[in-house]
Amino acid sequence: MSAGRDGPILSVRGLRTEFPTTRGRVVAVDGIDLDVMPAECLGVVGESGSGKSVTFLSMLGMVRLPGRVSGEVRFDGRDLLGMGARELRELRGRELAITFQDAQMALNPSLSIGSQILETLAAHGPAGSRRLFGRDPGQVGRAIEMLTRVGIPAAAERLRDYPHQFSGGMRQRAMIAIALVCNPRLLIADEPTSALDVTVQAQVLDLIAKMRRELGMSVVLIAHDLGVVAEHCDRIAVMYAGQIVELGPAEAVIEAPRHPYTQGLIASAPWLSDLTRELRPMPGSVPNLIDMPEGCHFAPRCPFRSDACLRPVAMRTAADGRQVRCIRPEAVA
Amino acid sequence: MTATAASAGAVPRASGSITRQNLRTFLSDRFGVLFTAIFLGFIVMAILAPWIAPHDPNAGSLLRRLQPPAWLPGGSWAYPLGCDSLGRDILSRIIWGARVSIFIGVVVVLIAGAIGTFLGLVAGFLGGIADTAISRMVDVLLAYPLLIFAIGLMGMMGPGLMNIIVALVCFEWVITCRLVRAQTLDVRNKEYVEAAQAIGLSPLRIMFSEILPNIVSAVIVVATLRVGTIIIIEASLSFLGIGVQPPTPAWGTMIADGRVFMLAAWWVSSFPGIAIFLLVLSANLAGQSLRDAFDPRLTR
Amino acid sequence: MTGAPLLQVRGVSRHFDLRNGLERLYKPAARSLVRAVDNVSFDVWRAETFGIIGESGCGKSTLGRTVLRLQDPDAGSIVFDGTDITRLGRRALLPFRRRMQIVFQDPYASLNPRRTVEDIVGQPLRVHGVGRAAGRQAAVTAMLERVGLPAESLQRYPHQFSGGQRQRIAIARALVLQPELVVCDEAISALDVSVQAQVLQLLRQLQRDLGLTYLFISHNLAVVGHFCDRVAVMYLGQTVEVGATRLLLAEPRHPYTRALLSAVPQMRRADRRPRTLLTGDLPSATRPPAGCKFHTRCPAAMDVCRTTPPALATLGDGRQIACHLHPG
């Protein structure tokens, strides 16, 4: 079965990831429901330990044992969690691509950039062009084209360069080139710019936006910086302690946040556009996954907490379609 | 004031010091505990040799010459592992030999460890000329085949327990030194070392009270591993006749003595061989599980 | 801003030689020398917060360490409260170490994992022989309370605390000797967003209570904008623009400051402006461009920029700028 034209390209229901540890079971991802629509850019924000990266690694079968993933993940109607490792690998390079925060770690240091692109092409490219020995000139041309498109000057010469000969920004570009070389339908960019300087960050984010327009793909942009997500995404999912606490159109979430955590996050972030705005810090710190508060995970830091918050809180949908995980009536009013 | 106090969050629960946590990790590793126990058993055996050895290790009798172990025809339970070419009890000689082997292994590693740690700290922390001088010396010594170097030194100084120790220390410090230097270079750039500098601590105090505690566990672990190697080298030297001199029982000498009778009386060489094997294996595995438990990079 | 500045930095340079001992014998120095800090001058006044902003590799952290004499400058002078400390030996420097301290970026690396909190925070007191044991413990407890940590923390180890709490410990250690100048080197950058504001608020509270002067090094323009009175923008080891924070961020004049500001992502749509995107990456530190070091990426580069390095000129509004477009 295949999802209709207008249906979501990625659909997640009840995703849960657990890791057994010596000090008890850790629930890193705690019931995620999420849809990514075709050609949409979805932003996922959260602090360290919010589970934002693990969520997407879990969907792609990239969580190592003894981690356990359950729930339902459908990509274009196909069930990802039930898929065999081989099938998943095929899909991962071709239709579904992922880039990581640390390009230095994600690129193989002892292979040239060119051969890493060609490797991807050889594994996932059109079947007729596979060759055992030598390079397919068509594929080399495609690799050069891809590097040029991501903004690497003199791409033909740099094909032979190794990752360490690239700067941080160029490595991130090269990783994006590798991810996009097979025209994927969904790109998951995990903190693509957190390791980069602000001027280079702007370049890379603009590049991702440009590639999204050109390839008509969907993008999931994972970041800890609200500004990054606000600028580039259509919708925002705010994650806290393994759960999505707020989900809605980017502008609405930023201008009128409804979950106390989102409100706190925005109130505590300094704005360049308003230097006199007083920062209101959120008390406490992100809870340890080992002893997660019962009920609402944010309750211990929440200014509005009541006894009712000690019971688990479900995601609620407001009339305007925004979703908030909070029991206060005004959250979904 | 109260506002900031409230916003810092709860104090963590006490979960014991790092060392106690490491100890718990270590104890949960059954294999490690088993081999550590065997290694400790050898040490106890060496210490208690005069009381637990059934016979005088040097009392021989030609009547018992090459007597086989107890379970073979002609053997007796009075001499469970049989006797050597002079009719001395092999078990007693192994028990006494453990003293020599372990003493040399431990003393060499201790002395060499102290020297190597100091020079490694100096080289790694001070850098510059001190580093160049020490590192080049280390490179030169490492380029020498170890056994040839020891044979040469022993040739110059003559055999004897003290001379073996001196000869072994002469190259053994290099191992610790190289390790400590590398670890120091790593730790030196940690911000807490810079913080100590900002406070105004002297270089010597930074080396010994800031850096050393953070690398000492690695040194201890490697030292445990090196005890095995040193025991083998000492056995090799004794085997070659330039180590511990007869009649002092040493495992290497015992193997050398027995090699002439290998076909007729295999037990003379085999039992000390097994003893070396077991001691070195248990020392190594004990060292490895210590490392797994104490290496901060492996602690979760 | 009356009297003499607390800290005067004059023409300070700090170079790194990338060659090892053997290579020094045959390799020419010119190609292996990194000018991490290159002829930097500024003043910091008592009780002000002076920000240093720039991207990675611009030399801001080296500058902070050089000011504290954790690294020795290759040229220039550092004057602290009227005394030239540039060439003081370790012992002569000790009284000044009490008066200037540092808080590092990574609270996981800046606290010795083998020591208890009491040991860490009390160490500066012991080194400088302040008070007796009982008095020292009281001082440590008081300081912990000041930074928002309860007295039960004394016997705990750093790994038992969260990132934000660890940074509070690091701040307590820096402040226990009651210094006048505190260098904050990316002191909140490693913390979670929701904790950054807490620590920032604590630093401000402490500044008010203790009359501290901060040298606040950061790559985050919004944080510097909120926290600092004056700011210096650094590029490849040099300051390109120095002035009052409000002025500099509202009306940046140097093309690099402008580019830096326009690259910061804005949360609200109304605040977004068209980007002036910089092309390319930071040039190699061992072979910086001739003339103005920024000309290779500057959207307004002229011929003169490729040959002549611009001097730092003071404009009418009090800011200093090193750019041929603004000759002063």
PDB file of N, CA, C and O in Angstrom, chain C residues 238 254 289-296 301-312 322-325 327:
ATOM      1  N   GLN C 238      42.951  39.954  15.384  1.00  0.00           N
ATOM      2  CA  GLN C 238      42.952  41.406  15.545  1.00  0.00           C
ATOM      3  C   GLN C 238      41.563  41.916  15.907  1.00  0.00           C
ATOM      4  O   GLN C 238      40.562  41.312  15.540  1.00  0.00           O
ATOM      5  N   HIS C 254      31.846  48.087  10.705  1.00  0.00           N
ATOM      6  CA  HIS C 254      32.813  47.226  10.022  1.00  0.00           C
ATOM      7  C   HIS C 254      32.074  46.139   9.250  1.00  0.00           C
ATOM      8  O   HIS C 254      31.130  45.538   9.781  1.00  0.00           O
ATOM      9  N   PRO C 289      45.843  36.579   4.925  1.00  0.00           N
ATOM     10  CA  PRO C 289      45.944  37.429   3.732  1.00  0.00           C
ATOM     11  C   PRO C 289      46.738  38.703   4.025  1.00  0.00           C
ATOM     12  O   PRO C 289      46.755  39.177   5.168  1.00  0.00           O
ATOM     13  N   ALA C 290      47.373  39.244   2.987  1.00  0.00           N
ATOM     14  CA  ALA C 290      48.080  40.517   3.133  1.00  0.00           C
ATOM     15  C   ALA C 290      47.047  41.638   3.223  1.00  0.00           C
ATOM     16  O   ALA C 290      45.868  41.436   2.942  1.00  0.00           O
ATOM     17  N   GLY C 291      47.493  42.825   3.587  1.00  0.00           N
ATOM     18  CA  GLY C 291      46.580  43.962   3.701  1.00  0.00           C
ATOM     19  C   GLY C 291      45.613  43.744   4.837  1.00  0.00           C
ATOM     20  O   GLY C 291      45.984  43.244   5.901  1.00  0.00           O
ATOM     21  N   CYS C 292      44.338  44.109   4.611  1.00  0.00           N
ATOM     22  CA  CYS C 292      43.323  43.845   5.618  1.00  0.00           C
ATOM     23  C   CYS C 292      43.040  42.344   5.616  1.00  0.00           C
ATOM     24  O   CYS C 292      42.761  41.757   4.574  1.00  0.00           O
ATOM     25  N   LYS C 293      43.098  41.721   6.801  1.00  0.00           N
ATOM     26  CA  LYS C 293      42.952  40.270   6.850  1.00  0.00           C
ATOM     27  C   LYS C 293      41.560  39.804   6.413  1.00  0.00           C
ATOM     28  O   LYS C 293      41.361  38.650   6.105  1.00  0.00           O
ATOM     29  N   PHE C 294      40.612  40.729   6.404  1.00  0.00           N
ATOM     30  CA  PHE C 294      39.239  40.348   6.081  1.00  0.00           C
ATOM     31  C   PHE C 294      38.931  40.489   4.587  1.00  0.00           C
ATOM     32  O   PHE C 294      37.869  40.090   4.129  1.00  0.00           O
ATOM     33  N   HIS C 295      39.875  41.036   3.805  1.00  0.00           N
ATOM     34  CA  HIS C 295      39.494  41.414   2.437  1.00  0.00           C
ATOM     35  C   HIS C 295      39.059  40.228   1.574  1.00  0.00           C
ATOM     36  O   HIS C 295      38.267  40.390   0.658  1.00  0.00           O
ATOM     37  N   THR C 296      39.546  38.995   1.899  1.00  0.00           N
ATOM     38  CA  THR C 296      39.183  37.849   1.059  1.00  0.00           C
ATOM     39  C   THR C 296      37.692  37.515   1.159  1.00  0.00           C
ATOM     40  O   THR C 296      37.139  36.890   0.275  1.00  0.00           O
ATOM     41  N   ALA C 301      35.334  44.963  -0.384  1.00  0.00           N
ATOM     42  CA  ALA C 301      36.795  45.088  -0.493  1.00  0.00           C
ATOM     43  C   ALA C 301      37.188  45.999  -1.649  1.00  0.00           C
ATOM     44  O   ALA C 301      36.606  45.947  -2.732  1.00  0.00           O
ATOM     45  N   MET C 302      38.176  46.852  -1.404  1.00  0.00           N
ATOM     46  CA  MET C 302      38.703  47.754  -2.422  1.00  0.00           C
ATOM     47  C   MET C 302      40.150  47.370  -2.693  1.00  0.00           C
ATOM     48  O   MET C 302      40.703  46.502  -2.030  1.00  0.00           O
ATOM     49  N   ASP C 303      40.774  48.034  -3.647  1.00  0.00           N
ATOM     50  CA  ASP C 303      42.156  47.706  -3.985  1.00  0.00           C
ATOM     51  C   ASP C 303      43.093  47.912  -2.803  1.00  0.00           C
ATOM     52  O   ASP C 303      43.985  47.116  -2.550  1.00  0.00           O
ATOM     53  N   VAL C 304      42.856  49.010  -2.082  1.00  0.00           N
ATOM     54  CA  VAL C 304      43.756  49.354  -0.987  1.00  0.00           C
ATOM     55  C   VAL C 304      43.727  48.276   0.102  1.00  0.00           C
ATOM     56  O   VAL C 304      44.723  48.016   0.778  1.00  0.00           O
ATOM     57  N   CYS C 305      42.574  47.594   0.237  1.00  0.00           N
ATOM     58  CA  CYS C 305      42.424  46.572   1.281  1.00  0.00           C
ATOM     59  C   CYS C 305      43.363  45.397   1.046  1.00  0.00           C
ATOM     60  O   CYS C 305      43.730  44.692   1.982  1.00  0.00           O
ATOM     61  N   ARG C 306      43.716  45.146  -0.224  1.00  0.00           N
ATOM     62  CA  ARG C 306      44.556  43.986  -0.531  1.00  0.00           C
ATOM     63  C   ARG C 306      46.021  44.241  -0.242  1.00  0.00           C
ATOM     64  O   ARG C 306      46.813  43.316  -0.178  1.00  0.00           O
ATOM     65  N   THR C 307      46.375  45.496  -0.064  1.00  0.00           N
ATOM     66  CA  THR C 307      47.793  45.798   0.117  1.00  0.00           C
ATOM     67  C   THR C 307      48.112  46.385   1.487  1.00  0.00           C
ATOM     68  O   THR C 307      49.143  46.061   2.071  1.00  0.00           O
ATOM     69  N   THR C 308      47.221  47.250   1.994  1.00  0.00           N
ATOM     70  CA  THR C 308      47.559  47.993   3.208  1.00  0.00           C
ATOM     71  C   THR C 308      46.654  47.581   4.362  1.00  0.00           C
ATOM     72  O   THR C 308      45.436  47.664   4.250  1.00  0.00           O
ATOM     73  N   PRO C 309      47.219  47.118   5.478  1.00  0.00           N
ATOM     74  CA  PRO C 309      46.370  46.833   6.637  1.00  0.00           C
ATOM     75  C   PRO C 309      45.820  48.136   7.213  1.00  0.00           C
ATOM     76  O   PRO C 309      46.577  49.097   7.376  1.00  0.00           O
ATOM     77  N   PRO C 310      44.519  48.188   7.482  1.00  0.00           N
ATOM     78  CA  PRO C 310      43.940  49.416   8.029  1.00  0.00           C
ATOM     79  C   PRO C 310      44.336  49.611   9.494  1.00  0.00           C
ATOM     80  O   PRO C 310      44.481  48.634  10.233  1.00  0.00           O
ATOM     81  N   ALA C 311      44.519  50.858   9.906  1.00  0.00           N
ATOM     82  CA  ALA C 311      44.843  51.141  11.309  1.00  0.00           C
ATOM     83  C   ALA C 311      43.543  51.312  12.089  1.00  0.00           C
ATOM     84  O   ALA C 311      42.493  51.581  11.525  1.00  0.00           O
ATOM     85  N   LEU C 312      43.623  51.101  13.410  1.00  0.00           N
ATOM     86  CA  LEU C 312      42.449  51.279  14.260  1.00  0.00           C
ATOM     87  C   LEU C 312      42.207  52.782  14.444  1.00  0.00           C
ATOM     88  O   LEU C 312      43.033  53.472  15.030  1.00  0.00           O
ATOM     89  N   ALA C 322      38.839  49.334  12.473  1.00  0.00           N
ATOM     90  CA  ALA C 322      39.975  49.125  11.581  1.00  0.00           C
ATOM     91  C   ALA C 322      39.427  48.764  10.212  1.00  0.00           C
ATOM     92  O   ALA C 322      39.190  47.596   9.920  1.00  0.00           O
ATOM     93  N   CYS C 323      39.163  49.796   9.389  1.00  0.00           N
ATOM     94  CA  CYS C 323      38.589  49.545   8.068  1.00  0.00           C
ATOM     95  C   CYS C 323      38.889  50.745   7.172  1.00  0.00           C
ATOM     96  O   CYS C 323      38.750  51.890   7.591  1.00  0.00           O
ATOM     97  N   HIS C 324      39.274  50.480   5.925  1.00  0.00           N
ATOM     98  CA  HIS C 324      39.576  51.575   5.012  1.00  0.00           C
ATOM     99  C   HIS C 324      38.343  52.375   4.633  1.00  0.00           C
ATOM    100  O   HIS C 324      38.449  53.511   4.164  1.00  0.00           O
ATOM    101  N   LEU C 325      37.150  51.777   4.810  1.00  0.00           N
ATOM    102  CA  LEU C 325      35.918  52.524   4.529  1.00  0.00           C
ATOM    103  C   LEU C 325      35.688  53.623   5.556  1.00  0.00           C
ATOM    104  O   LEU C 325      34.961  54.564   5.323  1.00  0.00           O
ATOM    105  N   PRO C 327      38.037  55.781   7.626  1.00  0.00           N
ATOM    106  CA  PRO C 327      39.386  56.191   8.035  1.00  0.00           C
ATOM    107  C   PRO C 327      39.391  57.092   9.266  1.00  0.00           C
ATOM    108  O   PRO C 327      40.462  57.461   9.728  1.00  0.00           O
TER     109      PRO C 327
END
